XYZ file of N, CA and C in Angstrom:
810
model
N 100.309 -37.004 -13.376
C 100.230 -36.495 -11.680
C 98.630 -36.391 -11.460
N 98.318 -36.823 -10.508
C 97.022 -37.163 -10.243
C 96.603 -36.156 -8.820
N 95.722 -35.161 -9.021
C 95.611 -34.579 -7.811
C 94.339 -35.228 -6.848
N 94.945 -35.073 -5.461
C 94.144 -35.657 -4.656
C 92.858 -34.614 -4.387
N 91.746 -34.763 -4.819
C 90.734 -34.043 -5.050
C 89.999 -34.020 -3.434
N 90.524 -35.158 -2.532
C 89.732 -35.066 -1.573
C 90.758 -34.567 -0.207
N 91.804 -33.949 -0.457
C 92.877 -33.687 0.452
C 92.354 -32.790 1.194
N 91.879 -31.714 0.576
C 91.220 -30.557 1.296
C 89.765 -30.765 1.878
N 89.305 -31.601 1.742
C 87.887 -31.732 2.262
C 86.663 -31.387 1.313
N 85.674 -31.620 1.601
C 84.472 -31.037 0.640
C 84.308 -29.710 0.615
N 84.935 -28.783 1.546
C 84.582 -27.303 1.189
C 85.081 -26.692 0.007
N 86.202 -27.304 -0.367
C 86.773 -26.659 -1.678
C 87.172 -27.649 -2.803
N 87.336 -27.053 -4.140
C 87.636 -27.990 -5.003
C 88.678 -27.285 -6.033
N 89.369 -27.818 -6.734
C 90.219 -27.193 -7.345
C 89.785 -26.894 -8.917
N 90.056 -25.560 -9.183
C 89.449 -25.287 -10.615
C 90.608 -25.702 -11.616
N 89.784 -26.281 -12.651
C 90.855 -26.662 -13.676
C 91.653 -25.700 -14.456
N 90.989 -24.564 -14.372
C 91.731 -23.344 -14.963
C 92.055 -22.341 -14.325
N 92.443 -22.336 -12.749
C 92.393 -21.427 -11.856
C 92.751 -21.772 -10.557
N 92.864 -20.717 -9.580
C 93.127 -20.984 -8.119
C 91.811 -21.879 -7.381
N 91.795 -21.906 -6.152
C 90.839 -22.555 -5.495
C 89.653 -21.376 -5.316
N 88.564 -22.094 -5.533
C 87.585 -21.167 -5.284
C 86.477 -21.659 -4.529
N 85.612 -20.881 -3.892
C 84.475 -21.340 -2.969
C 83.389 -21.665 -3.886
N 82.417 -22.502 -3.291
C 81.350 -23.338 -4.037
C 80.252 -22.004 -3.675
N 79.441 -21.922 -4.617
C 78.172 -20.962 -4.707
C 77.328 -21.190 -3.363
N 76.891 -19.755 -2.691
C 76.373 -20.041 -1.359
C 74.852 -20.594 -1.758
N 74.410 -21.389 -0.718
C 73.189 -21.647 -0.893
C 72.043 -20.929 -0.684
N 70.838 -20.551 -1.749
C 69.849 -19.602 -1.860
C 68.726 -20.039 -0.807
N 68.630 -19.089 0.362
C 67.975 -19.658 1.212
C 66.258 -19.774 0.821
N 65.517 -20.781 1.391
C 64.262 -21.081 1.114
C 63.187 -19.934 1.386
N 62.504 -19.509 0.403
C 61.497 -18.283 0.661
C 60.514 -18.416 2.008
N 60.422 -17.419 2.331
C 59.726 -17.642 3.935
C 58.189 -17.900 3.325
N 57.625 -18.732 4.275
C 56.156 -18.950 3.981
C 55.253 -17.867 4.334
N 54.501 -17.306 3.244
C 53.688 -16.419 3.643
C 52.365 -16.946 4.261
N 51.846 -15.797 5.246
C 50.753 -16.386 6.159
C 49.495 -16.325 5.109
N 48.807 -17.234 5.538
C 47.476 -17.434 4.823
C 46.476 -16.719 4.897
N 45.824 -16.045 4.085
C 44.659 -14.985 4.533
C 43.467 -15.642 4.178
N 42.665 -15.832 5.278
C 41.235 -16.700 5.468
C 40.427 -15.993 4.258
N 40.022 -16.928 3.504
C 38.767 -16.615 2.270
C 37.546 -15.729 3.155
N 37.042 -14.672 2.428
C 35.926 -14.287 3.126
C 34.742 -15.123 2.926
N 34.038 -15.453 3.614
C 33.056 -16.504 3.690
C 31.881 -15.582 2.946
N 30.634 -16.313 2.316
C 29.612 -15.738 1.945
C 28.779 -14.660 2.864
N 28.697 -15.219 4.372
C 28.098 -14.570 5.215
C 28.617 -13.308 5.337
N 30.005 -13.149 5.521
C 30.755 -11.955 5.765
C 30.227 -10.803 4.845
N 30.448 -11.258 3.634
C 30.004 -10.535 2.437
C 28.726 -10.129 2.404
N 27.821 -11.036 2.630
C 26.359 -10.602 2.764
C 26.141 -9.273 3.936
N 26.648 -9.719 4.987
C 26.747 -8.719 6.084
C 27.184 -7.185 5.776
N 28.451 -7.313 4.964
C 28.742 -5.936 4.623
C 27.837 -5.158 3.576
N 27.432 -5.915 2.681
C 26.522 -5.605 1.879
C 25.400 -4.895 2.175
N 24.821 -5.530 3.437
C 23.609 -5.344 4.274
C 23.830 -3.916 4.799
N 25.145 -3.756 5.704
C 25.243 -2.808 6.397
C 25.594 -1.372 5.494
N 25.789 -1.690 4.308
C 26.029 -0.456 3.441
C 24.668 0.142 3.024
N 23.712 -1.071 2.484
C 22.457 -0.455 2.442
C 21.655 0.286 3.630
N 21.879 -0.148 4.883
C 21.303 0.432 5.908
C 21.681 1.571 6.087
N 23.342 2.070 5.856
C 23.522 3.013 6.146
C 23.317 4.157 5.167
N 23.068 3.906 3.984
C 22.704 4.641 2.678
C 21.100 4.883 2.904
N 20.383 4.094 3.517
C 18.923 4.506 3.676
C 18.536 5.258 4.951
N 19.429 4.804 5.957
C 19.313 6.147 7.261
C 19.811 7.501 6.517
N 21.003 7.687 5.744
C 21.222 9.030 5.187
C 20.261 9.722 4.277
N 19.725 8.786 3.502
C 18.656 9.429 2.544
C 17.417 9.647 3.368
N 17.031 8.709 4.444
C 16.068 9.028 5.270
C 16.066 10.545 5.960
N 17.401 10.656 6.444
C 17.891 11.913 7.181
C 17.528 13.079 6.253
N 17.786 12.958 5.136
C 18.135 14.105 4.298
C 16.407 14.401 3.603
N 15.949 13.495 3.708
C 14.595 13.545 3.143
C 13.608 14.249 4.349
N 13.919 14.046 5.517
C 13.063 14.472 6.658
C 13.369 15.931 6.678
N 14.611 16.512 6.350
C 15.250 17.773 6.505
C 14.451 18.634 5.519
N 14.434 17.973 4.242
C 14.068 18.424 3.077
C 12.378 18.643 3.266
N 11.778 17.721 3.965
C 10.499 17.735 4.219
C 9.897 18.889 4.954
N 10.820 19.028 6.046
C 10.717 19.951 7.233
C 10.854 21.302 6.280
N 11.869 21.588 5.698
C 12.007 22.999 5.193
C 10.907 23.237 3.907
N 10.450 22.411 3.115
C 9.403 22.535 2.076
C 7.976 22.785 2.800
N 7.787 22.190 4.003
C 6.511 22.204 4.666
C 6.333 23.549 5.402
N 7.030 24.484 5.347
C 7.059 25.948 6.100
C 6.296 26.496 4.805
N 5.432 27.418 5.151
C 4.433 27.932 4.040
C 5.313 28.974 3.170
N 6.304 29.693 3.561
C 7.356 30.509 2.956
C 8.101 29.750 1.997
N 8.528 28.566 2.407
C 9.068 27.487 1.311
C 8.082 27.131 0.485
N 7.421 26.626 0.790
C 6.450 26.241 -0.446
C 5.790 27.274 -1.473
N 5.791 28.437 -0.860
C 5.603 29.845 -1.576
C 6.365 29.841 -2.724
N 7.529 29.852 -2.282
C 8.938 30.110 -3.254
C 8.954 29.059 -4.092
N 8.911 27.741 -3.772
C 9.088 26.779 -4.732
C 8.068 26.919 -5.704
N 6.933 27.165 -5.235
C 5.744 27.307 -6.213
C 5.837 28.404 -7.503
N 6.361 29.641 -6.782
C 6.608 31.015 -7.566
C 7.829 30.616 -8.515
N 8.574 29.761 -8.161
C 9.862 29.395 -8.828
C 9.516 28.386 -10.207
N 9.057 27.490 -9.733
C 8.838 26.307 -10.715
C 7.623 26.117 -11.231
N 6.268 26.250 -10.381
C 5.406 25.666 -10.776
C 4.446 27.071 -11.553
N 4.036 27.949 -10.983
C 3.510 29.010 -11.538
C 4.036 30.618 -11.183
N 4.863 30.930 -11.814
C 5.690 32.184 -11.506
C 4.264 33.502 -11.463
N 4.263 34.121 -10.554
C 3.497 35.328 -10.559
C 3.674 36.240 -11.330
N 4.907 36.533 -12.405
C 5.304 37.448 -12.986
C 5.171 36.709 -14.336
N 5.166 37.492 -15.588
C 5.263 36.926 -16.914
C 6.209 38.112 -17.612
N 6.671 37.884 -18.718
C 7.591 38.522 -19.695
C 7.352 38.363 -21.045
N 7.595 39.602 -21.681
C 7.772 39.350 -23.423
C 8.569 40.034 -23.442
N 9.506 39.535 -24.446
C 10.846 40.097 -25.088
C 10.411 40.889 -26.417
N 10.832 42.192 -26.401
C 10.531 42.919 -27.553
C 11.820 43.768 -28.123
N 11.983 43.291 -29.395
C 13.742 43.635 -29.949
C 13.615 44.865 -30.056
N 12.903 45.469 -30.374
C 13.104 46.875 -31.057
C 12.121 48.234 -30.488
N 12.751 48.665 -29.496
C 11.823 49.710 -28.613
C 12.639 50.872 -28.715
N 12.036 51.944 -29.243
C 12.640 53.449 -29.101
C 12.016 54.085 -28.115
N 12.368 53.954 -26.979
C 11.493 54.637 -25.904
C 11.771 56.120 -25.631
N 12.954 56.622 -26.102
C 13.283 58.135 -25.854
C 13.461 58.766 -27.261
N 12.714 58.039 -28.144
C 12.421 58.566 -29.592
C 13.797 59.201 -30.180
N 15.123 58.559 -29.879
C 15.956 58.940 -30.527
C 16.502 58.300 -31.450
N 15.619 57.496 -32.239
C 16.098 56.829 -33.347
C 16.948 55.574 -33.297
N 17.259 55.203 -31.958
C 18.015 54.302 -31.677
C 17.210 52.989 -30.680
N 17.002 52.115 -31.539
C 16.085 51.100 -30.918
C 16.819 50.071 -29.621
N 16.069 49.682 -28.826
C 16.770 48.799 -27.952
C 15.775 47.582 -27.444
N 16.415 46.684 -26.905
C 15.862 45.260 -26.585
C 14.891 45.890 -25.385
N 13.812 45.324 -25.346
C 13.066 45.963 -23.916
C 12.503 44.241 -23.519
N 12.436 44.035 -22.067
C 11.818 43.052 -21.412
C 10.821 43.597 -20.674
N 9.660 43.639 -21.186
C 8.156 43.817 -20.500
C 7.704 42.900 -19.503
N 7.796 43.147 -18.127
C 7.367 42.597 -17.130
C 6.197 42.965 -16.563
N 5.120 42.091 -16.140
C 3.799 42.365 -15.546
C 3.545 41.468 -14.696
N 2.599 41.779 -13.618
C 2.138 40.790 -12.783
C 2.620 41.343 -11.497
N 2.220 40.239 -10.345
C 2.475 40.632 -8.885
C 4.353 40.006 -8.719
N 4.709 40.833 -7.710
C 6.044 40.421 -7.166
C 5.989 39.300 -6.362
N 6.444 38.111 -6.904
C 6.341 36.957 -5.783
C 7.408 36.785 -4.883
N 7.514 35.754 -4.188
C 8.674 35.231 -3.248
C 9.860 34.705 -3.914
N 9.839 34.347 -5.459
C 10.527 34.035 -6.138
C 11.052 35.144 -7.306
N 10.679 36.130 -7.233
C 10.620 36.991 -8.241
C 12.190 37.461 -8.921
N 12.806 37.550 -7.644
C 14.382 38.255 -8.072
C 15.107 36.894 -8.834
N 14.806 35.785 -8.561
C 15.683 34.661 -9.370
C 14.822 34.516 -10.725
N 13.623 34.623 -10.864
C 13.043 34.591 -11.808
C 13.588 35.734 -12.823
N 13.496 36.972 -12.251
C 14.134 37.954 -13.326
C 15.551 37.978 -13.731
N 16.246 37.194 -12.841
C 17.708 37.365 -13.532
C 17.863 36.262 -14.568
N 16.867 35.022 -14.600
C 16.963 34.017 -15.764
C 16.441 34.603 -16.962
N 15.619 35.513 -16.724
C 14.768 36.104 -17.887
C 16.163 36.819 -18.377
N 16.665 37.830 -17.667
C 17.543 38.585 -18.275
C 18.792 37.947 -18.956
N 19.288 36.534 -18.293
C 20.289 35.938 -18.731
C 19.854 35.156 -20.258
N 18.431 34.972 -20.229
C 17.891 34.043 -21.441
C 17.988 35.250 -22.651
N 17.459 36.543 -22.315
C 17.297 37.401 -23.156
C 18.706 38.024 -23.773
N 19.671 37.666 -22.996
C 20.936 38.597 -23.176
C 20.905 40.192 -23.366
N 20.383 40.497 -22.427
C 20.342 41.968 -22.140
C 21.420 42.580 -22.097
N 21.920 43.667 -22.829
C 23.046 44.366 -22.799
C 22.982 45.822 -22.090
N 24.192 46.337 -21.809
C 23.822 47.555 -21.183
C 23.035 48.839 -22.066
N 21.865 49.184 -21.278
C 21.203 50.447 -21.950
C 19.754 49.638 -22.493
N 19.738 48.417 -22.412
C 18.545 47.864 -22.611
C 17.474 47.988 -21.627
N 16.025 47.898 -21.786
C 15.141 48.410 -21.039
C 14.503 47.323 -20.530
N 14.008 47.465 -19.127
C 13.109 46.772 -18.487
C 11.804 47.496 -18.288
N 10.497 46.753 -18.774
C 9.149 47.716 -18.595
C 8.347 47.099 -17.776
N 8.213 47.708 -16.703
C 7.310 47.150 -15.902
C 5.927 47.908 -15.401
N 5.119 47.051 -15.258
C 3.651 46.876 -14.851
C 3.356 46.010 -13.898
N 3.117 46.510 -12.563
C 3.015 45.803 -11.607
C 2.345 46.464 -10.246
N 1.281 45.705 -9.591
C 0.671 46.389 -8.541
C 1.427 46.241 -7.222
N 2.895 45.658 -7.432
C 3.538 45.430 -6.087
C 3.780 44.098 -5.774
N 4.154 44.082 -4.532
C 4.243 42.377 -3.842
C 5.236 42.337 -3.028
N 6.143 41.410 -2.949
C 7.106 41.149 -2.030
C 8.059 42.195 -1.948
N 8.401 42.859 -0.709
C 9.175 44.102 -0.704
C 10.545 43.784 -1.191
N 11.060 42.566 -0.288
C 12.516 42.160 -0.351
C 12.701 42.052 -1.572
N 12.288 40.923 -2.595
C 12.359 40.717 -3.683
C 12.127 41.516 -4.474
N 11.571 42.651 -4.502
C 11.756 43.939 -5.457
C 13.074 44.708 -5.137
N 13.403 44.845 -4.153
C 14.647 45.318 -3.737
C 15.978 44.607 -4.558
N 15.753 43.342 -4.241
C 16.884 42.480 -4.973
C 16.613 42.560 -6.382
N 15.606 42.499 -6.945
C 15.160 43.062 -8.094
C 16.185 43.943 -9.035
N 15.754 45.012 -8.195
C 16.371 46.433 -8.564
C 17.764 46.552 -8.460
N 18.407 45.743 -7.527
C 19.847 45.641 -7.522
C 20.443 44.696 -8.798
N 19.814 43.824 -9.186
C 19.910 43.027 -10.445
C 19.779 43.804 -11.835
N 19.061 44.733 -11.608
C 18.695 45.570 -12.950
C 20.012 46.529 -12.797
N 20.373 47.044 -11.525
C 21.659 48.022 -11.590
C 22.883 47.284 -11.972
N 22.754 46.021 -11.394
C 24.138 45.325 -11.780
C 24.217 45.126 -13.376
N 23.265 44.905 -14.093
C 23.441 44.675 -15.564
C 23.261 45.991 -16.367
N 23.194 47.363 -15.476
C 23.086 48.548 -16.200
C 22.037 48.704 -17.146
N 20.946 48.186 -16.794
C 19.644 48.519 -17.658
C 18.821 49.565 -17.114
N 18.095 50.169 -18.265
C 17.222 51.086 -17.820
C 15.604 50.760 -17.493
N 14.996 51.427 -16.656
C 13.781 50.908 -16.503
C 12.628 52.076 -16.840
N 11.441 51.745 -17.044
C 10.240 52.647 -17.506
C 8.980 51.874 -17.155
N 7.980 52.620 -16.920
C 7.007 51.942 -16.471
C 5.852 52.443 -17.568
N 5.540 51.009 -18.115
C 4.737 50.776 -19.455
C 4.523 49.749 -19.876
N 3.823 49.264 -21.089
C 3.953 47.902 -21.643
C 3.996 48.435 -23.186
N 4.161 47.415 -24.237
C 4.654 47.704 -25.397
C 3.863 46.541 -26.154
N 3.703 46.982 -27.323
C 3.160 45.779 -28.185
C 4.327 45.429 -29.042
N 4.323 44.361 -29.952
C 5.292 43.819 -30.873
C 5.991 44.825 -31.706
N 5.503 45.784 -32.117
C 5.911 46.871 -33.042
C 6.832 47.580 -32.419
N 7.005 47.706 -30.788
C 7.634 48.282 -30.131
C 7.124 49.716 -29.673
N 5.920 49.805 -29.715
C 5.136 51.040 -29.341
C 4.885 50.892 -27.975
N 5.314 51.715 -26.924
C 5.228 51.925 -25.793
C 3.692 52.623 -25.145
N 3.058 51.930 -24.276
C 1.839 52.865 -23.894
C 2.031 52.593 -22.359
N 1.365 53.636 -21.781
C 1.444 54.059 -20.442
C 0.706 52.784 -19.571
N 1.323 52.673 -18.157
C 1.010 51.455 -17.484
C 1.117 52.110 -15.898
N 0.946 51.418 -14.895
C 1.263 51.692 -13.365
C 2.155 50.638 -12.535
N 2.949 51.152 -11.773
C 3.966 50.690 -11.032
C 3.579 51.240 -9.566
N 3.429 50.128 -8.506
C 2.892 50.794 -7.470
C 3.531 49.937 -6.405
N 3.544 50.490 -4.991
C 4.040 49.792 -4.032
C 5.518 49.292 -4.102
N 5.734 47.962 -3.937
C 6.999 47.336 -4.169
C 7.615 47.333 -5.479
N 6.809 47.676 -6.335
C 7.157 47.485 -7.832
C 8.032 48.857 -7.991
N 7.906 49.970 -7.335
C 8.730 51.086 -7.124
C 10.211 50.610 -6.989
N 10.370 49.736 -5.957
C 11.785 49.467 -5.750
C 12.577 48.696 -6.918
N 11.807 48.183 -7.706
C 12.607 47.481 -8.738
C 12.856 48.656 -9.744
N 11.971 49.588 -9.989
C 11.818 50.640 -11.057
C 13.088 51.448 -10.594
N 13.309 51.728 -9.168
C 14.327 52.456 -8.779
C 15.808 52.039 -9.310
N 15.964 50.430 -9.491
C 17.319 49.865 -9.771
C 17.505 50.517 -11.163
N 16.889 50.736 -11.865
C 17.239 51.180 -13.447
C 18.037 52.326 -13.259
N 18.947 52.819 -14.828
C 19.366 53.850 -14.888
C 19.707 53.976 -16.533
N 18.991 54.968 -17.427
C 18.150 55.951 -16.391
C 16.753 55.196 -16.332
N 15.907 56.297 -15.550
C 14.726 55.783 -15.174
C 13.569 56.553 -16.059
N 13.069 56.055 -17.119
C 12.221 56.826 -18.048
C 10.842 56.817 -17.475
N 10.211 57.963 -17.481
C 8.755 58.461 -17.174
C 8.137 58.706 -18.424
N 7.266 57.445 -18.595
C 6.554 57.565 -19.794
C 5.301 58.349 -19.474
N 5.107 58.971 -20.430
C 3.655 60.118 -20.104
C 2.576 59.201 -19.841
N 1.895 59.698 -18.784
C 0.683 59.201 -18.250
C 0.884 57.779 -17.637
N 1.845 57.338 -17.464
C 2.240 56.251 -16.337
C 2.367 56.642 -14.937
N 2.037 55.763 -14.117
C 1.690 56.367 -12.831
C 2.943 55.475 -11.894
N 3.508 56.037 -10.740
C 4.113 55.547 -9.665
C 3.485 55.897 -8.416
N 3.155 54.412 -7.815
C 2.468 54.836 -6.391
C 2.979 54.265 -5.456
N 3.247 55.105 -4.146
C 3.705 54.785 -2.997
C 3.270 54.518 -1.843
N 3.462 53.854 -0.600
C 2.699 54.095 0.555
C 3.612 53.271 1.775
N 3.106 53.363 2.827
C 3.973 52.688 3.891
C 3.859 51.283 4.131
N 4.909 50.850 4.241
C 5.252 49.356 4.259
C 4.757 48.776 5.612
N 4.137 47.462 5.632
C 4.158 47.007 6.916
C 4.057 45.447 6.787
N 4.415 45.049 7.770
C 4.765 43.431 7.826
C 3.616 42.822 8.375
N 3.016 41.487 7.592
C 1.987 40.614 7.820
C 2.287 39.663 8.970
N 3.512 39.210 8.871
C 3.997 38.541 9.790
C 3.969 38.892 11.410
N 3.770 38.046 12.604
C 3.663 38.316 13.909
C 5.028 38.823 14.108
N 5.235 39.856 14.904
C 6.617 40.183 15.297
C 6.563 40.808 16.724
N 7.645 40.611 17.688
C 7.858 41.047 18.707
C 7.777 42.345 19.147
N 8.104 43.391 18.117
C 8.177 44.856 18.410
C 7.788 45.249 17.026
N 6.338 45.613 16.872
C 6.080 46.290 15.489
C 6.707 47.353 15.196
N 7.004 48.385 16.199
C 7.729 49.838 16.198
C 8.942 49.545 15.619
N 9.949 48.770 16.312
C 11.175 48.352 15.810
C 11.203 47.589 14.497
N 10.230 46.845 14.100
C 10.169 46.171 12.645
C 9.894 47.348 11.867
N 9.150 48.376 11.952
C 8.833 49.451 11.166
C 9.998 50.361 10.706
N 10.602 50.434 11.883
C 11.951 51.327 11.572
C 12.798 50.557 11.007
N 13.199 49.126 11.012
C 13.901 48.432 10.320
C 13.945 48.458 8.943
N 12.449 48.279 8.305
C 12.003 48.256 7.201
C 12.292 49.728 6.527
N 12.037 50.836 7.196
C 12.242 52.416 6.526
C 13.536 52.287 6.435
N 14.426 51.969 7.507
C 15.831 52.250 7.142
C 16.309 51.628 5.947
N 15.618 50.136 5.901
C 16.355 49.488 4.845
C 15.946 50.026 3.370
N 14.749 50.676 3.195
C 14.259 51.319 1.811
C 14.924 52.413 1.934
N 15.334 53.459 2.830
C 16.055 54.552 2.771
C 17.325 54.170 2.120
N 18.182 53.120 2.622
C 19.453 53.137 2.182
C 19.483 52.435 0.919
N 18.460 51.776 0.457
C 18.551 51.112 -0.748
C 18.242 52.340 -2.024
N 17.100 53.349 -1.487
C 16.707 54.508 -2.284
C 18.142 55.404 -2.651
N 18.798 55.603 -1.399
C 19.910 56.660 -1.450
C 20.909 56.150 -2.225
N 21.135 54.667 -2.495
C 22.006 54.237 -3.153
C 21.951 53.942 -4.553
N 20.605 54.209 -4.901
C 20.176 54.124 -6.338
C 20.045 55.774 -6.852
N 20.433 56.646 -6.036
C 20.294 57.859 -6.556
C 19.213 58.773 -6.397
N 18.168 57.949 -5.578
C 16.438 58.617 -5.178
C 17.004 59.657 -4.020
N 16.155 60.586 -3.949
C 16.036 61.542 -2.671
C 15.307 60.885 -1.522
N 15.971 61.098 -0.311
C 14.942 60.550 0.941
C 13.830 61.030 0.859
N 13.285 62.141 -0.054
C 11.670 62.245 0.003
C 10.874 61.344 -0.180
N 11.436 60.665 -1.010
C 10.489 59.420 -1.489
C 10.080 58.677 -0.283
N 10.755 58.541 0.986
C 10.673 57.693 2.089
C 9.491 58.572 3.003
N 9.611 59.784 2.905
C 8.665 60.780 3.809
C 7.417 60.415 2.789
N 7.182 60.478 1.409
C 5.837 60.042 0.646
C 5.274 58.947 1.225
N 6.361 57.585 1.122
C 5.728 56.545 1.486
C 5.084 56.572 3.006
N 5.972 57.093 3.657
C 5.245 57.120 5.496
C 3.968 58.004 5.736
N 3.504 58.725 4.696
C 2.575 59.616 4.854
C 1.211 58.700 4.951
N 1.050 57.696 4.441
C -0.358 56.873 4.186
C 0.060 55.375 4.343
N -0.849 54.541 4.535
C -1.096 53.287 4.027
C -1.728 52.898 2.927
N -2.398 53.769 2.182
C -3.127 53.712 1.083
C -2.180 54.229 -0.038
N -2.413 53.907 -1.421
C -1.554 54.084 -2.414
C -1.589 55.706 -2.696
N -0.428 56.309 -2.727
C -0.162 57.696 -3.265
C 0.452 57.602 -4.704
N -0.345 58.427 -5.669
C 0.052 58.393 -6.762
C 0.860 59.569 -7.045
N 1.927 59.437 -7.305
C 2.875 60.601 -7.517
C 2.792 61.517 -8.730
N 2.792 62.700 -8.634
C 2.537 63.616 -9.521
C 4.053 63.426 -10.331
N 3.762 63.927 -11.807
C 5.249 63.789 -12.567
C 6.368 64.827 -12.086
N 5.979 66.041 -11.476
C 6.856 67.004 -11.147
C 7.254 66.488 -9.798
N 6.319 65.645 -9.099
C 7.071 65.229 -7.781
C 8.149 64.251 -8.024
N 7.914 62.965 -8.917
C 8.738 62.034 -9.330
C 9.994 62.598 -9.881
N 9.956 63.667 -10.617
C 11.099 64.215 -10.917
C 11.852 64.942 -10.007
N 11.209 65.688 -8.971
C 11.751 66.375 -7.947
C 12.799 65.172 -7.012
N 11.975 64.164 -6.871
C 12.767 63.125 -5.978
C 13.931 62.532 -7.011
N 14.103 62.784 -8.129
C 14.949 62.112 -8.931
C 14.598 60.699 -9.158
N 13.463 60.089 -8.805
C 12.690 58.893 -8.915
C 12.792 58.777 -10.768
N 12.037 59.858 -11.266
C 12.035 59.561 -12.716
C 13.248 60.802 -13.273
N 14.255 60.174 -13.939
C 15.418 60.808 -14.532
C 15.304 61.123 -16.104
N 14.352 60.565 -16.741
C 14.139 60.988 -18.132
C 12.573 60.931 -18.428
N 11.811 61.890 -18.478
C 10.476 62.153 -18.872
C 10.598 61.570 -20.392
N 9.511 61.066 -20.721
C 9.143 60.661 -22.115
C 7.829 60.830 -22.413
N 7.558 61.681 -23.523
C 6.299 61.764 -24.000
C 5.715 60.842 -25.367
N 4.787 60.462 -25.273
C 4.328 59.245 -26.286
C 3.700 60.203 -27.508
N 3.963 59.542 -28.530
C 3.809 60.236 -29.869
C 2.671 59.590 -30.369
């Protein structure tokens, strides 16, 4: 018996082992992807040139602002004091028995004028020396920048360091020195505050050298700032009265410095 393969037309065929089956569906042809035009050399170089121009403008703008900032006298003074020639210098002395207790402490001896970057300078020196609570900052300075001195005092207090007016040699022997004007602010940050025998603390009225619209108001602002700082450091308000009495240096007597709680631990030199 012969099957008629054409009796049902071309749509179906008889399976040799089973029923009628449909032929496989035709796979649709892939859709043509849109062609992307290749970027020509001129477009590439234009983009690169635009990037260079943008970067140059950005650098130039930053440079102009930096020049304006550094061209100010106070900015240049700060930069010079911070990086070129610091107005302060320091010596680290590993074993100073300042209170004759038999217990030596590390001392950071600082001398010189307090410049416009003195606070940052002091912070770096303390970190480099790894000073610990109870170590001593020895001060010997004629004064300088008031605001920097106050910040120096805050840094000393934050590290829980003691202060003393004096200088020391490599053997750890402390000798008398003096601390005047703004230096007293830095000294006030210590706890305790050693009063080395024959050392001197000098105070005076602070005035600004920059032109101000209202000198009286500015003087009151400065006085208020000093009073708040000294009170926070545990010094009597009498210190501000002593400062306001004269524009010249007033050297405090030992009993006066102790009565104001400026000196908290008198030390006799042996």
